[in-house]
Every structure is written in C-alpha cells, then in structure tokens.
Amino acid sequence: QVQLVESGGGLVQPGGSLRLSCAISGFIKDTYAIGWFRQAPGTEREEEREGVAYFSFNDGKTVYADSVKGRFTTSGDNAKSTVDLQMNSLKPEDTAIYYCALDRYGTAQKMDRPLNPLVYDDWGQGTRVTVSS
C-alpha cells in the first residue's frame, strides 16, 4: 500500500525558513515523481490546491511555480525514498497546508502538467505551514 507522510511544518516568522520532507513507502519505481502542493485557508477541493514544486526521480527534473521560484528548492533521495522542500524567505501568503503527491508513472511530465493536482495518484495527509509575526 502506497503511503506518503509529510513532516516539517510549523510556525515561522516572515523571512524565515522551513524544510518539509515527504517520506514515500509502498512503491518502488524509478519512473515516479513527487509534486508539492498547497491549499490555502478557505479552500477545500483537491483541484484548488496550488502546485508549487515538482521533482522527478526519473531524470532529476524540477519545476517551480512562479510564486515560489528563487525561494523554494526541492530535491529527492532515492535511497531513502524521500523528497524535501526547502522554503526560504517565507511570506505570509505562503501560509497553507502543504501536501506531497505521487505521480507513479511519470504522467505529469508526459502531459507537461507537473503542477496540476489532477494527474497525481496518491496524496499525503498534509503538514501545516503558518507564516506570521
């Protein structure tokens, strides 16, 4: 059974940093990718989640949303089956629940939709990030 578990969320002041981690289990395939999404307060539907970053274990490709480019960095460790999201220069508008999602067979890249939540197969439960002074 596939399981994704996010960790590392918390409360941070504007300008601060956090590092989120996504631990993947139950799926062994080097063609998979991980997307990072966030859901802002007041939104509920999965399709309303904003894609912020993407990492492919197949070729190491990364993609970032314009809203986080230059501030967020994602990286993966295949041996540990983890993907991290380093978030720097955090802003109040980064406040959200952050999710990692698994694209089992590289569909997101094939469809050129790496930040579209609808192409992902499995989701974690999320970790809350609050940016506030």
PDB file of C-alpha atoms in Angstrom:
ATOM      1  CA  GLN A   1       0.000   0.000   0.000  1.00  0.00           C
ATOM      2  CA  VAL A   2       1.378   3.374  -1.020  1.00  0.00           C
ATOM      3  CA  GLN A   3       1.858   5.842   1.790  1.00  0.00           C
ATOM      4  CA  LEU A   4       3.180   9.394   1.785  1.00  0.00           C
ATOM      5  CA  VAL A   5       3.908  11.211   5.027  1.00  0.00           C
ATOM      6  CA  GLU A   6       4.798  14.887   5.199  1.00  0.00           C
ATOM      7  CA  SER A   7       6.717  16.424   8.079  1.00  0.00           C
ATOM      8  CA  GLY A   8       8.458  19.666   8.976  1.00  0.00           C
ATOM      9  CA  GLY A   9       5.614  22.149   9.046  1.00  0.00           C
ATOM     10  CA  GLY A  10       5.184  24.747  11.744  1.00  0.00           C
ATOM     11  CA  LEU A  11       5.018  28.426  12.616  1.00  0.00           C
ATOM     12  CA  VAL A  12       7.692  30.719  11.249  1.00  0.00           C
ATOM     13  CA  GLN A  13       8.164  34.469  11.032  1.00  0.00           C
ATOM     14  CA  PRO A  14       8.166  36.263   7.679  1.00  0.00           C
ATOM     15  CA  GLY A  15      11.580  35.938   6.090  1.00  0.00           C
ATOM     16  CA  GLY A  16      12.252  32.668   7.866  1.00  0.00           C
ATOM     17  CA  SER A  17      12.826  29.168   6.515  1.00  0.00           C
ATOM     18  CA  LEU A  18      11.322  25.722   6.868  1.00  0.00           C
ATOM     19  CA  ARG A  19      12.229  22.363   5.390  1.00  0.00           C
ATOM     20  CA  LEU A  20       9.448  19.947   4.601  1.00  0.00           C
ATOM     21  CA  SER A  21      10.049  16.265   3.976  1.00  0.00           C
ATOM     22  CA  CYS A  22       7.914  13.676   2.211  1.00  0.00           C
ATOM     23  CA  ALA A  23       8.558  10.016   3.039  1.00  0.00           C
ATOM     24  CA  ILE A  24       7.328   7.540   0.434  1.00  0.00           C
ATOM     25  CA  SER A  25       6.651   3.874   1.113  1.00  0.00           C
ATOM     26  CA  GLY A  26       4.930   1.008  -0.641  1.00  0.00           C
ATOM     27  CA  PHE A  27       6.034   1.997  -4.136  1.00  0.00           C
ATOM     28  CA  ILE A  28       9.340   1.149  -5.778  1.00  0.00           C
ATOM     29  CA  LYS A  29       9.779   2.516  -9.268  1.00  0.00           C
ATOM     30  CA  ASP A  30      12.385   4.877 -10.669  1.00  0.00           C
ATOM     31  CA  THR A  31       9.883   6.483 -13.008  1.00  0.00           C
ATOM     32  CA  TYR A  32       7.932   8.234 -10.332  1.00  0.00           C
ATOM     33  CA  ALA A  33       7.781  11.883  -9.411  1.00  0.00           C
ATOM     34  CA  ILE A  34       6.682  13.932  -6.441  1.00  0.00           C
ATOM     35  CA  GLY A  35       4.708  17.119  -6.584  1.00  0.00           C
ATOM     36  CA  TRP A  36       4.366  19.628  -3.757  1.00  0.00           C
ATOM     37  CA  PHE A  37       1.048  21.394  -3.449  1.00  0.00           C
ATOM     38  CA  ARG A  38      -0.506  23.762  -1.002  1.00  0.00           C
ATOM     39  CA  GLN A  39      -4.039  24.519  -0.003  1.00  0.00           C
ATOM     40  CA  ALA A  40      -4.746  27.955   1.331  1.00  0.00           C
ATOM     41  CA  PRO A  41      -7.193  28.579   4.173  1.00  0.00           C
ATOM     42  CA  GLY A  42     -10.762  28.769   2.938  1.00  0.00           C
ATOM     43  CA  THR A  43     -10.339  26.296   0.094  1.00  0.00           C
ATOM     44  CA  GLU A  44     -11.324  22.644   0.280  1.00  0.00           C
ATOM     45  CA  ARG A  45     -11.380  20.933  -3.074  1.00  0.00           C
ATOM     46  CA  GLU A  46      -8.348  18.969  -4.236  1.00  0.00           C
ATOM     47  CA  GLU A  47      -8.386  20.769  -7.579  1.00  0.00           C
ATOM     48  CA  GLU A  48      -7.954  24.062  -5.735  1.00  0.00           C
ATOM     49  CA  ARG A  49      -4.553  23.020  -4.491  1.00  0.00           C
ATOM     50  CA  GLU A  50      -1.758  25.130  -5.922  1.00  0.00           C
ATOM     51  CA  GLY A  51       1.199  23.256  -7.322  1.00  0.00           C
ATOM     52  CA  VAL A  52       4.431  24.805  -6.072  1.00  0.00           C
ATOM     53  CA  ALA A  53       7.207  22.332  -6.941  1.00  0.00           C
ATOM     54  CA  TYR A  54       7.910  19.082  -8.775  1.00  0.00           C
ATOM     55  CA  PHE A  55      10.748  16.572  -8.627  1.00  0.00           C
ATOM     56  CA  SER A  56      11.240  13.613 -10.944  1.00  0.00           C
ATOM     57  CA  PHE A  57      13.268  10.606  -9.817  1.00  0.00           C
ATOM     58  CA  ASN A  58      13.476   9.528 -13.450  1.00  0.00           C
ATOM     59  CA  ASP A  59      15.661  12.392 -14.643  1.00  0.00           C
ATOM     60  CA  GLY A  60      16.050  14.770 -11.704  1.00  0.00           C
ATOM     61  CA  LYS A  61      13.912  17.421 -13.371  1.00  0.00           C
ATOM     62  CA  THR A  62      12.488  20.143 -11.145  1.00  0.00           C
ATOM     63  CA  VAL A  63       9.719  22.628 -11.826  1.00  0.00           C
ATOM     64  CA  TYR A  64       8.590  25.555  -9.699  1.00  0.00           C
ATOM     65  CA  ALA A  65       5.593  27.828  -9.652  1.00  0.00           C
ATOM     66  CA  ASP A  66       6.376  31.468 -10.339  1.00  0.00           C
ATOM     67  CA  SER A  67       5.127  32.337  -6.867  1.00  0.00           C
ATOM     68  CA  VAL A  68       7.956  30.378  -5.214  1.00  0.00           C
ATOM     69  CA  LYS A  69      10.715  30.454  -7.807  1.00  0.00           C
ATOM     70  CA  GLY A  70      14.004  31.520  -6.277  1.00  0.00           C
ATOM     71  CA  ARG A  71      12.744  30.857  -2.740  1.00  0.00           C
ATOM     72  CA  PHE A  72      11.802  27.161  -2.713  1.00  0.00           C
ATOM     73  CA  THR A  73      14.001  24.231  -3.707  1.00  0.00           C
ATOM     74  CA  THR A  74      13.021  20.580  -3.974  1.00  0.00           C
ATOM     75  CA  SER A  75      15.324  17.568  -4.006  1.00  0.00           C
ATOM     76  CA  GLY A  76      14.996  13.815  -3.751  1.00  0.00           C
ATOM     77  CA  ASP A  77      16.908  10.930  -2.215  1.00  0.00           C
ATOM     78  CA  ASN A  78      16.041   7.680  -3.971  1.00  0.00           C
ATOM     79  CA  ALA A  79      17.876   5.526  -1.436  1.00  0.00           C
ATOM     80  CA  LYS A  80      15.826   6.984   1.396  1.00  0.00           C
ATOM     81  CA  SER A  81      12.640   7.373  -0.664  1.00  0.00           C
ATOM     82  CA  THR A  82      12.250  10.942   0.493  1.00  0.00           C
ATOM     83  CA  VAL A  83      11.727  14.271  -1.204  1.00  0.00           C
ATOM     84  CA  ASP A  84      12.389  17.547   0.582  1.00  0.00           C
ATOM     85  CA  LEU A  85      11.105  21.060   0.011  1.00  0.00           C
ATOM     86  CA  GLN A  86      13.371  23.786   1.321  1.00  0.00           C
ATOM     87  CA  MET A  87      11.412  27.002   1.755  1.00  0.00           C
ATOM     88  CA  ASN A  88      13.303  30.251   2.291  1.00  0.00           C
ATOM     89  CA  SER A  89      12.241  33.891   2.529  1.00  0.00           C
ATOM     90  CA  LEU A  90       8.794  32.820   3.597  1.00  0.00           C
ATOM     91  CA  LYS A  91       5.916  35.259   3.264  1.00  0.00           C
ATOM     92  CA  PRO A  92       2.530  35.397   4.990  1.00  0.00           C
ATOM     93  CA  GLU A  93       0.924  34.370   1.716  1.00  0.00           C
ATOM     94  CA  ASP A  94       2.828  31.074   1.879  1.00  0.00           C
ATOM     95  CA  THR A  95       0.581  30.084   4.770  1.00  0.00           C
ATOM     96  CA  ALA A  96      -1.214  26.874   3.801  1.00  0.00           C
ATOM     97  CA  ILE A  97      -1.399  23.157   4.305  1.00  0.00           C
ATOM     98  CA  TYR A  98       1.352  21.607   2.228  1.00  0.00           C
ATOM     99  CA  TYR A  99       0.910  18.224   0.575  1.00  0.00           C
ATOM    100  CA  CYS A 100       3.207  15.934  -1.317  1.00  0.00           C
ATOM    101  CA  ALA A 101       1.700  13.805  -4.048  1.00  0.00           C
ATOM    102  CA  LEU A 102       2.954  10.819  -6.014  1.00  0.00           C
ATOM    103  CA  ASP A 103       2.889  10.570  -9.783  1.00  0.00           C
ATOM    104  CA  ARG A 104       3.510   6.855 -10.111  1.00  0.00           C
ATOM    105  CA  TYR A 105       4.424   6.568 -13.762  1.00  0.00           C
ATOM    106  CA  GLY A 106       5.628   9.979 -14.855  1.00  0.00           C
ATOM    107  CA  THR A 107       2.256  11.065 -16.220  1.00  0.00           C
ATOM    108  CA  ALA A 108       2.697  14.671 -15.109  1.00  0.00           C
ATOM    109  CA  GLN A 109       5.820  15.131 -17.194  1.00  0.00           C
ATOM    110  CA  LYS A 110       4.438  13.238 -20.192  1.00  0.00           C
ATOM    111  CA  MET A 111       1.395  15.513 -20.186  1.00  0.00           C
ATOM    112  CA  ASP A 112       3.539  18.572 -19.399  1.00  0.00           C
ATOM    113  CA  ARG A 113       1.375  19.220 -16.349  1.00  0.00           C
ATOM    114  CA  PRO A 114       3.826  18.868 -13.437  1.00  0.00           C
ATOM    115  CA  LEU A 115       1.916  21.282 -11.212  1.00  0.00           C
ATOM    116  CA  ASN A 116      -1.592  20.053 -11.994  1.00  0.00           C
ATOM    117  CA  PRO A 117      -3.054  18.188  -8.990  1.00  0.00           C
ATOM    118  CA  LEU A 118      -5.395  16.133 -11.146  1.00  0.00           C
ATOM    119  CA  VAL A 119      -2.630  13.988 -12.666  1.00  0.00           C
ATOM    120  CA  TYR A 120      -1.304  12.702  -9.345  1.00  0.00           C
ATOM    121  CA  ASP A 121      -2.197   9.297  -7.985  1.00  0.00           C
ATOM    122  CA  ASP A 122      -1.618   9.384  -4.245  1.00  0.00           C
ATOM    123  CA  TRP A 123      -1.547  12.094  -1.581  1.00  0.00           C
ATOM    124  CA  GLY A 124      -0.195  12.558   1.886  1.00  0.00           C
ATOM    125  CA  GLN A 125      -2.221  13.988   4.753  1.00  0.00           C
ATOM    126  CA  GLY A 126      -0.504  17.356   4.661  1.00  0.00           C
ATOM    127  CA  THR A 127       1.516  19.475   7.047  1.00  0.00           C
ATOM    128  CA  ARG A 128       0.518  22.962   8.122  1.00  0.00           C
ATOM    129  CA  VAL A 129       2.788  25.941   7.491  1.00  0.00           C
ATOM    130  CA  THR A 130       1.962  29.264   9.109  1.00  0.00           C
ATOM    131  CA  VAL A 131       3.980  32.366   8.319  1.00  0.00           C
ATOM    132  CA  SER A 132       3.183  35.088  10.803  1.00  0.00           C
ATOM    133  CA  SER A 133       4.851  37.555  13.108  1.00  0.00           C
TER     134      SER A 133
END
